[in-house]
CSV table of C-alpha atoms and ligand atoms in Angstrom, one decimal:
chain,number,residue,atom,x,y,z
A,1,MET,CA,-118.4,-14.0,168.0
A,2,SER,CA,-119.3,-13.3,171.6
A,3,TYR,CA,-123.0,-12.7,170.9
A,4,LYS,CA,-125.1,-14.7,168.5
A,5,ARG,CA,-128.2,-12.5,168.4
A,6,ILE,CA,-128.2,-8.8,169.3
A,7,LEU,CA,-130.7,-6.0,169.4
A,8,LEU,CA,-129.0,-2.8,168.2
A,9,LYS,CA,-130.7,0.4,169.4
A,10,LEU,CA,-129.8,3.5,167.4
A,11,SER,CA,-130.8,7.0,168.1
A,12,GLY,CA,-132.7,9.0,165.6
A,13,GLU,CA,-130.7,12.1,166.4
A,14,ALA,CA,-127.5,10.3,165.4
A,15,LEU,CA,-128.9,9.9,161.9
A,16,MET,CA,-128.8,13.7,161.5
A,17,GLY,CA,-125.0,13.7,161.4
A,18,ASN,CA,-124.1,17.4,161.4
A,19,LYS,CA,-127.5,18.4,160.1
A,20,LYS,CA,-130.2,20.1,162.2
A,21,PHE,CA,-133.0,17.9,161.1
A,22,GLY,CA,-133.7,14.8,159.1
A,23,ILE,CA,-131.3,12.2,157.7
A,24,ASP,CA,-127.7,12.6,156.8
A,25,ASN,CA,-127.0,10.2,153.9
A,26,GLU,CA,-123.4,9.8,154.8
A,27,ARG,CA,-124.2,8.8,158.4
A,28,LEU,CA,-126.9,6.5,157.2
A,29,ALA,CA,-124.5,4.8,154.8
A,30,GLN,CA,-121.9,4.5,157.5
A,31,TYR,CA,-124.4,2.8,159.9
A,32,ALA,CA,-125.5,0.4,157.1
A,33,THR,CA,-121.9,-0.6,156.4
A,34,GLU,CA,-121.2,-1.2,160.1
A,35,ILE,CA,-124.3,-3.4,160.3
A,36,LYS,CA,-123.5,-5.3,157.1
A,37,ASP,CA,-120.0,-6.1,158.5
A,38,ALA,CA,-121.5,-7.4,161.7
A,39,ALA,CA,-124.1,-9.4,159.8
A,40,ASP,CA,-121.4,-10.8,157.5
A,41,ALA,CA,-119.5,-11.9,160.5
A,42,GLY,CA,-122.4,-14.2,161.4
A,43,CYS,CA,-124.3,-12.2,164.0
A,44,GLN,CA,-128.1,-12.1,163.9
A,45,ILE,CA,-129.2,-8.5,164.1
A,46,ALA,CA,-132.4,-6.8,165.1
A,47,ILE,CA,-132.6,-3.0,165.1
A,48,VAL,CA,-134.7,-0.4,166.8
A,49,ILE,CA,-134.2,3.2,165.8
A,50,GLY,CA,-135.5,6.3,167.4
A,51,GLY,CA,-137.3,9.2,165.6
A,52,GLY,CA,-136.0,12.3,167.3
A,53,ASN,CA,-134.3,13.6,164.2
A,54,ILE,CA,-137.8,14.0,162.7
A,55,PHE,CA,-140.2,14.4,165.5
A,56,ARG,CA,-140.1,14.3,169.3
A,57,GLY,CA,-143.4,13.7,171.1
A,58,ILE,CA,-142.3,15.2,174.4
A,59,GLN,CA,-141.2,18.5,172.9
A,60,ALA,CA,-144.4,18.7,170.9
A,61,GLU,CA,-146.2,18.4,174.3
A,62,LYS,CA,-144.3,21.4,175.6
A,63,GLY,CA,-145.5,23.3,172.6
A,64,GLY,CA,-149.1,22.6,173.6
A,65,MET,CA,-149.8,19.4,171.6
A,66,ASP,CA,-151.6,16.5,173.1
A,67,ARG,CA,-149.0,14.0,174.4
A,68,VAL,CA,-150.6,11.0,172.9
A,69,GLN,CA,-150.9,12.6,169.5
A,70,GLY,CA,-147.3,13.6,169.7
A,71,ASP,CA,-146.2,10.1,170.7
A,72,TYR,CA,-147.9,8.6,167.7
A,73,MET,CA,-146.3,11.1,165.4
A,74,GLY,CA,-143.0,10.1,166.9
A,75,MET,CA,-143.8,6.5,166.2
A,76,LEU,CA,-144.4,7.4,162.6
A,77,ALA,CA,-141.0,9.2,162.6
A,78,THR,CA,-139.3,5.9,163.6
A,79,VAL,CA,-140.9,4.1,160.7
A,80,ILE,CA,-139.4,6.8,158.3
A,81,ASN,CA,-136.0,6.2,159.8
A,82,SER,CA,-136.5,2.4,159.7
A,83,MET,CA,-137.4,2.6,156.0
A,84,ALA,CA,-134.3,4.7,155.3
A,85,LEU,CA,-132.1,2.2,157.1
A,86,GLN,CA,-133.7,-0.7,155.3
A,87,SER,CA,-133.0,1.0,151.9
A,88,ALA,CA,-129.4,1.7,152.9
A,89,LEU,CA,-128.9,-1.9,153.9
A,90,GLU,CA,-130.5,-3.3,150.8
A,91,SER,CA,-128.4,-1.1,148.6
A,92,LEU,CA,-125.4,-3.0,150.2
A,93,GLY,CA,-127.0,-6.3,149.4
A,94,VAL,CA,-128.1,-7.1,153.0
A,95,GLU,CA,-131.4,-8.9,153.3
A,96,THR,CA,-133.8,-7.1,155.6
A,97,ARG,CA,-137.3,-7.2,156.9
A,98,LEU,CA,-139.1,-4.3,158.4
A,99,GLN,CA,-141.9,-5.0,161.0
A,100,SER,CA,-144.0,-2.2,162.4
A,101,ALA,CA,-145.9,-2.2,165.8
A,102,ILE,CA,-148.6,-0.2,164.0
A,103,LYS,CA,-150.1,-1.9,161.0
A,104,MET,CA,-149.2,-0.3,157.7
A,105,GLU,CA,-149.3,-3.3,155.4
A,106,GLN,CA,-148.6,-1.4,152.2
A,107,ILE,CA,-145.2,-0.4,153.6
A,108,CYS,CA,-144.0,-3.2,155.9
A,109,GLU,CA,-144.9,-6.4,157.7
A,110,PRO,CA,-146.8,-6.1,161.0
A,111,PHE,CA,-144.8,-7.1,164.1
A,112,ILE,CA,-145.1,-10.8,164.6
A,113,ARG,CA,-142.6,-12.2,167.0
A,114,ARG,CA,-142.4,-15.7,165.5
A,115,LYS,CA,-141.9,-14.3,162.0
A,116,ALA,CA,-139.2,-12.0,163.3
A,117,VAL,CA,-137.3,-14.9,164.8
A,118,ARG,CA,-137.6,-16.9,161.6
A,119,HIS,CA,-136.2,-13.9,159.7
A,120,LEU,CA,-133.3,-13.7,162.1
A,121,GLU,CA,-132.6,-17.4,161.8
A,122,LYS,CA,-132.4,-16.9,158.0
A,123,ASN,CA,-129.8,-14.1,158.7
A,124,ARG,CA,-132.0,-11.3,157.7
A,125,VAL,CA,-131.6,-8.0,159.5
A,126,VAL,CA,-134.9,-7.3,161.2
A,127,ILE,CA,-135.8,-3.7,161.8
A,128,PHE,CA,-138.7,-3.0,164.3
A,129,GLY,CA,-140.5,0.3,163.6
A,130,ALA,CA,-143.2,2.3,165.4
A,131,GLY,CA,-141.8,1.7,168.9
A,132,THR,CA,-144.0,-0.5,171.1
A,133,GLY,CA,-147.1,0.9,169.2
A,134,ASN,CA,-148.2,2.6,172.4
A,135,PRO,CA,-147.9,6.2,173.6
A,136,TYR,CA,-145.8,7.0,176.8
A,137,PHE,CA,-143.2,4.4,175.9
A,138,THR,CA,-139.7,5.4,174.6
A,139,THR,CA,-137.9,3.6,171.8
A,140,ASP,CA,-135.4,2.4,174.4
A,141,THR,CA,-138.3,0.6,176.0
A,142,ALA,CA,-139.4,-0.7,172.6
A,143,ALA,CA,-135.8,-2.0,172.0
A,144,THR,CA,-135.8,-3.7,175.4
A,145,LEU,CA,-139.1,-5.3,174.9
A,146,ARG,CA,-138.3,-6.6,171.4
A,147,ALA,CA,-134.8,-7.8,172.6
A,148,ILE,CA,-136.5,-9.9,175.3
A,149,GLU,CA,-139.2,-11.2,172.9
A,150,ILE,CA,-136.6,-12.4,170.4
A,151,GLU,CA,-134.3,-13.7,173.1
A,152,ALA,CA,-131.4,-11.5,172.1
A,153,ASP,CA,-128.2,-12.1,174.1
A,154,VAL,CA,-127.6,-8.4,174.6
A,155,ILE,CA,-128.9,-5.0,173.8
A,156,LEU,CA,-126.4,-2.7,172.3
A,157,LYS,CA,-127.1,1.0,172.7
A,158,GLY,CA,-125.3,3.0,170.1
A,159,THR,CA,-124.7,6.6,171.3
A,160,ARG,CA,-122.3,9.4,170.7
A,161,VAL,CA,-120.4,8.8,173.9
A,162,ASP,CA,-118.3,5.7,174.3
A,163,GLY,CA,-119.8,4.4,177.4
A,164,ILE,CA,-121.2,5.2,180.9
A,165,TYR,CA,-119.2,7.7,182.9
A,166,THR,CA,-119.1,8.7,186.5
A,167,ALA,CA,-120.6,12.1,185.4
A,168,ASP,CA,-121.5,13.6,182.1
A,169,PRO,CA,-118.2,13.7,180.2
A,170,GLU,CA,-119.4,16.5,178.0
A,171,LYS,CA,-119.7,18.7,181.1
A,172,ASP,CA,-117.3,17.3,183.6
A,173,LYS,CA,-113.7,16.7,182.3
A,174,THR,CA,-112.8,14.6,185.4
A,175,ALA,CA,-115.5,12.0,184.6
A,176,THR,CA,-114.2,8.5,184.1
A,177,LYS,CA,-115.6,5.6,182.2
A,178,TYR,CA,-116.8,2.3,183.6
A,179,GLU,CA,-115.8,-0.8,181.8
A,180,THR,CA,-118.5,-2.8,183.5
A,181,ILE,CA,-121.1,-1.8,186.0
A,182,SER,CA,-124.0,-3.6,187.7
A,183,PHE,CA,-127.6,-2.7,187.3
A,184,THR,CA,-127.8,-1.9,191.1
A,185,GLU,CA,-124.8,0.5,190.8
A,186,VAL,CA,-126.4,2.3,187.8
A,187,TYR,CA,-129.5,2.7,189.8
A,188,GLU,CA,-127.9,3.7,193.1
A,189,LYS,CA,-125.6,6.3,191.4
A,190,GLY,CA,-128.5,7.7,189.4
A,191,LEU,CA,-126.6,7.2,186.1
A,192,GLU,CA,-128.6,7.8,183.0
A,193,VAL,CA,-128.4,4.7,180.8
A,194,MET,CA,-132.0,4.3,179.6
A,195,ASP,CA,-135.3,5.6,181.0
A,196,MET,CA,-136.5,3.7,184.1
A,197,THR,CA,-139.1,1.6,182.2
A,198,ALA,CA,-136.5,0.3,179.8
A,199,PHE,CA,-133.9,-0.1,182.4
A,200,THR,CA,-136.1,-2.1,184.8
A,201,LEU,CA,-137.3,-4.3,182.0
A,202,CYS,CA,-133.6,-5.2,181.2
A,203,LYS,CA,-132.8,-5.8,184.9
A,204,GLU,CA,-135.8,-8.0,185.6
A,205,ASN,CA,-135.3,-10.1,182.5
A,206,LYS,CA,-131.5,-10.3,183.0
A,207,LEU,CA,-130.7,-8.7,179.7
A,208,PRO,CA,-127.3,-7.1,179.6
A,209,ILE,CA,-126.8,-3.7,178.1
A,210,ILE,CA,-123.7,-2.4,176.3
A,211,VAL,CA,-123.5,1.4,175.8
A,212,PHE,CA,-121.0,2.2,173.0
A,213,ASP,CA,-120.0,4.8,170.5
A,214,MET,CA,-121.7,3.8,167.2
A,215,ASN,CA,-120.1,6.7,165.3
A,216,GLN,CA,-116.6,5.3,165.7
A,217,LYS,CA,-115.9,3.3,162.6
A,218,GLY,CA,-115.6,-0.4,163.1
A,219,ASN,CA,-116.8,-0.4,166.7
A,220,LEU,CA,-119.8,-2.6,166.3
A,221,LYS,CA,-117.8,-5.4,164.6
A,222,LYS,CA,-115.0,-5.1,167.1
A,223,LEU,CA,-117.5,-5.3,170.0
A,224,LEU,CA,-119.1,-8.4,168.6
A,225,GLY,CA,-115.7,-9.9,168.2
A,226,GLY,CA,-115.2,-9.6,171.9
A,227,ALA,CA,-113.2,-6.3,172.2
A,228,LYS,CA,-113.8,-4.4,175.4
A,229,ILE,CA,-115.6,-1.4,173.9
A,230,GLY,CA,-118.1,0.9,175.7
A,231,THR,CA,-119.6,0.0,179.1
A,232,LEU,CA,-121.3,-3.3,179.9
A,233,VAL,CA,-124.1,-3.2,182.4
A,234,GLU,CA,-123.9,-6.6,183.8
A,235,VAL,CA,-126.5,-8.9,185.1
A,236,GLU,CA,-125.9,-9.7,188.8
A,237,HIS,CA,-125.6,-13.3,189.8
A,238,PRO,CA,-126.6,-14.0,193.4
A,239,VAL,CA,-123.7,-14.9,195.6
A,240,SER,CA,-123.9,-18.6,196.4
B,301,GTP,P1,-140.1,-16.7,154.5
B,301,GTP,O1,-141.0,-17.1,153.4
B,301,GTP,O2,-140.5,-17.2,155.9
B,301,GTP,O3,-138.7,-17.0,154.2
B,301,GTP,O4,-140.1,-15.1,154.7
B,301,GTP,P2,-140.4,-14.0,153.7
B,301,GTP,O5,-140.4,-12.7,154.4
B,301,GTP,O6,-139.5,-14.1,152.5
B,301,GTP,O7,-141.9,-14.4,153.2
B,301,GTP,P3,-143.1,-13.5,152.9
B,301,GTP,O8,-143.8,-14.2,151.8
B,301,GTP,O9,-143.9,-13.3,154.2
B,301,GTP,O10,-142.6,-12.1,152.5
B,301,GTP,C1,-142.1,-11.8,151.2
B,301,GTP,C2,-141.9,-10.3,151.1
B,301,GTP,O11,-143.1,-9.6,151.4
B,301,GTP,C3,-140.8,-9.8,152.1
B,301,GTP,O12,-140.1,-8.7,151.5
B,301,GTP,C4,-141.7,-9.2,153.2
B,301,GTP,O13,-141.1,-8.1,154.0
B,301,GTP,C5,-142.9,-8.7,152.5
B,301,GTP,N1,-144.1,-8.7,153.3
B,301,GTP,C6,-144.6,-9.8,154.0
B,301,GTP,N2,-145.7,-9.4,154.7
B,301,GTP,C7,-145.9,-8.1,154.4
B,301,GTP,C8,-146.9,-7.1,154.7
B,301,GTP,O14,-147.9,-7.4,155.5
B,301,GTP,N3,-146.8,-5.9,154.2
B,301,GTP,C9,-145.8,-5.6,153.4
B,301,GTP,N4,-145.7,-4.3,152.9
B,301,GTP,N5,-144.8,-6.4,153.0
B,301,GTP,C10,-144.9,-7.7,153.5
């Protein structure tokens, strides 16, 4: 196992599968199976999931809604996805705990870092809902913040592309994939890995990022087993 403790960031949109809105049960079950396999292999797993399949704060703002209001609605959407994932994992017999950055004690635990770490030590999958609990921050930033707080070895960003490319592979057929890339290179080349707040937080706290295709069956477990999957954004070590 190359990583003992990971923070897995999943996108809300990915949960839609081929649907236009909401949660696709097949995709949800697939993700739960992948996560179970990784947990069974001995990895401590924390998860942050987005909410874009249900509500997007930024788009709501374009439609005239107050940004802060929209962001809070987006945070609630992440809790809905987190609850769905928790159920799917539990139906496979995986022990889970859901912690929310916004208190809703009838539904889940509040976010308490020390408790989250204890849960991980007991091999429970910990899902963090409601982003950072603050407007103007993305779930990528929430994932990064939580990863640093729980001292995860790496943040795994599951996407629908299999890594970071020289250009958008869905638009430019000549684009090639990086196996590894440094934080500085990502920045200098203007590649989109995460939003700047999240990216800078990773860089400053020396938290490596792996971008990989979560929809490819078995990828998560293979990656944790040391296979070269996706793109690794490496922490730079000063030349001595
Ligand atoms: P340890 O005792 O440390 O092993 O952890 P534990 O999570 O089993 O203990 P705890 O007694 O805190 O939790 C028991 C169950 O209650 C777990 O399913 C928790 O997720 C749940 N739980 C704990 N705190 C809260 C809360 O504030 N709200 C909700 N809804 N559930 C909670």
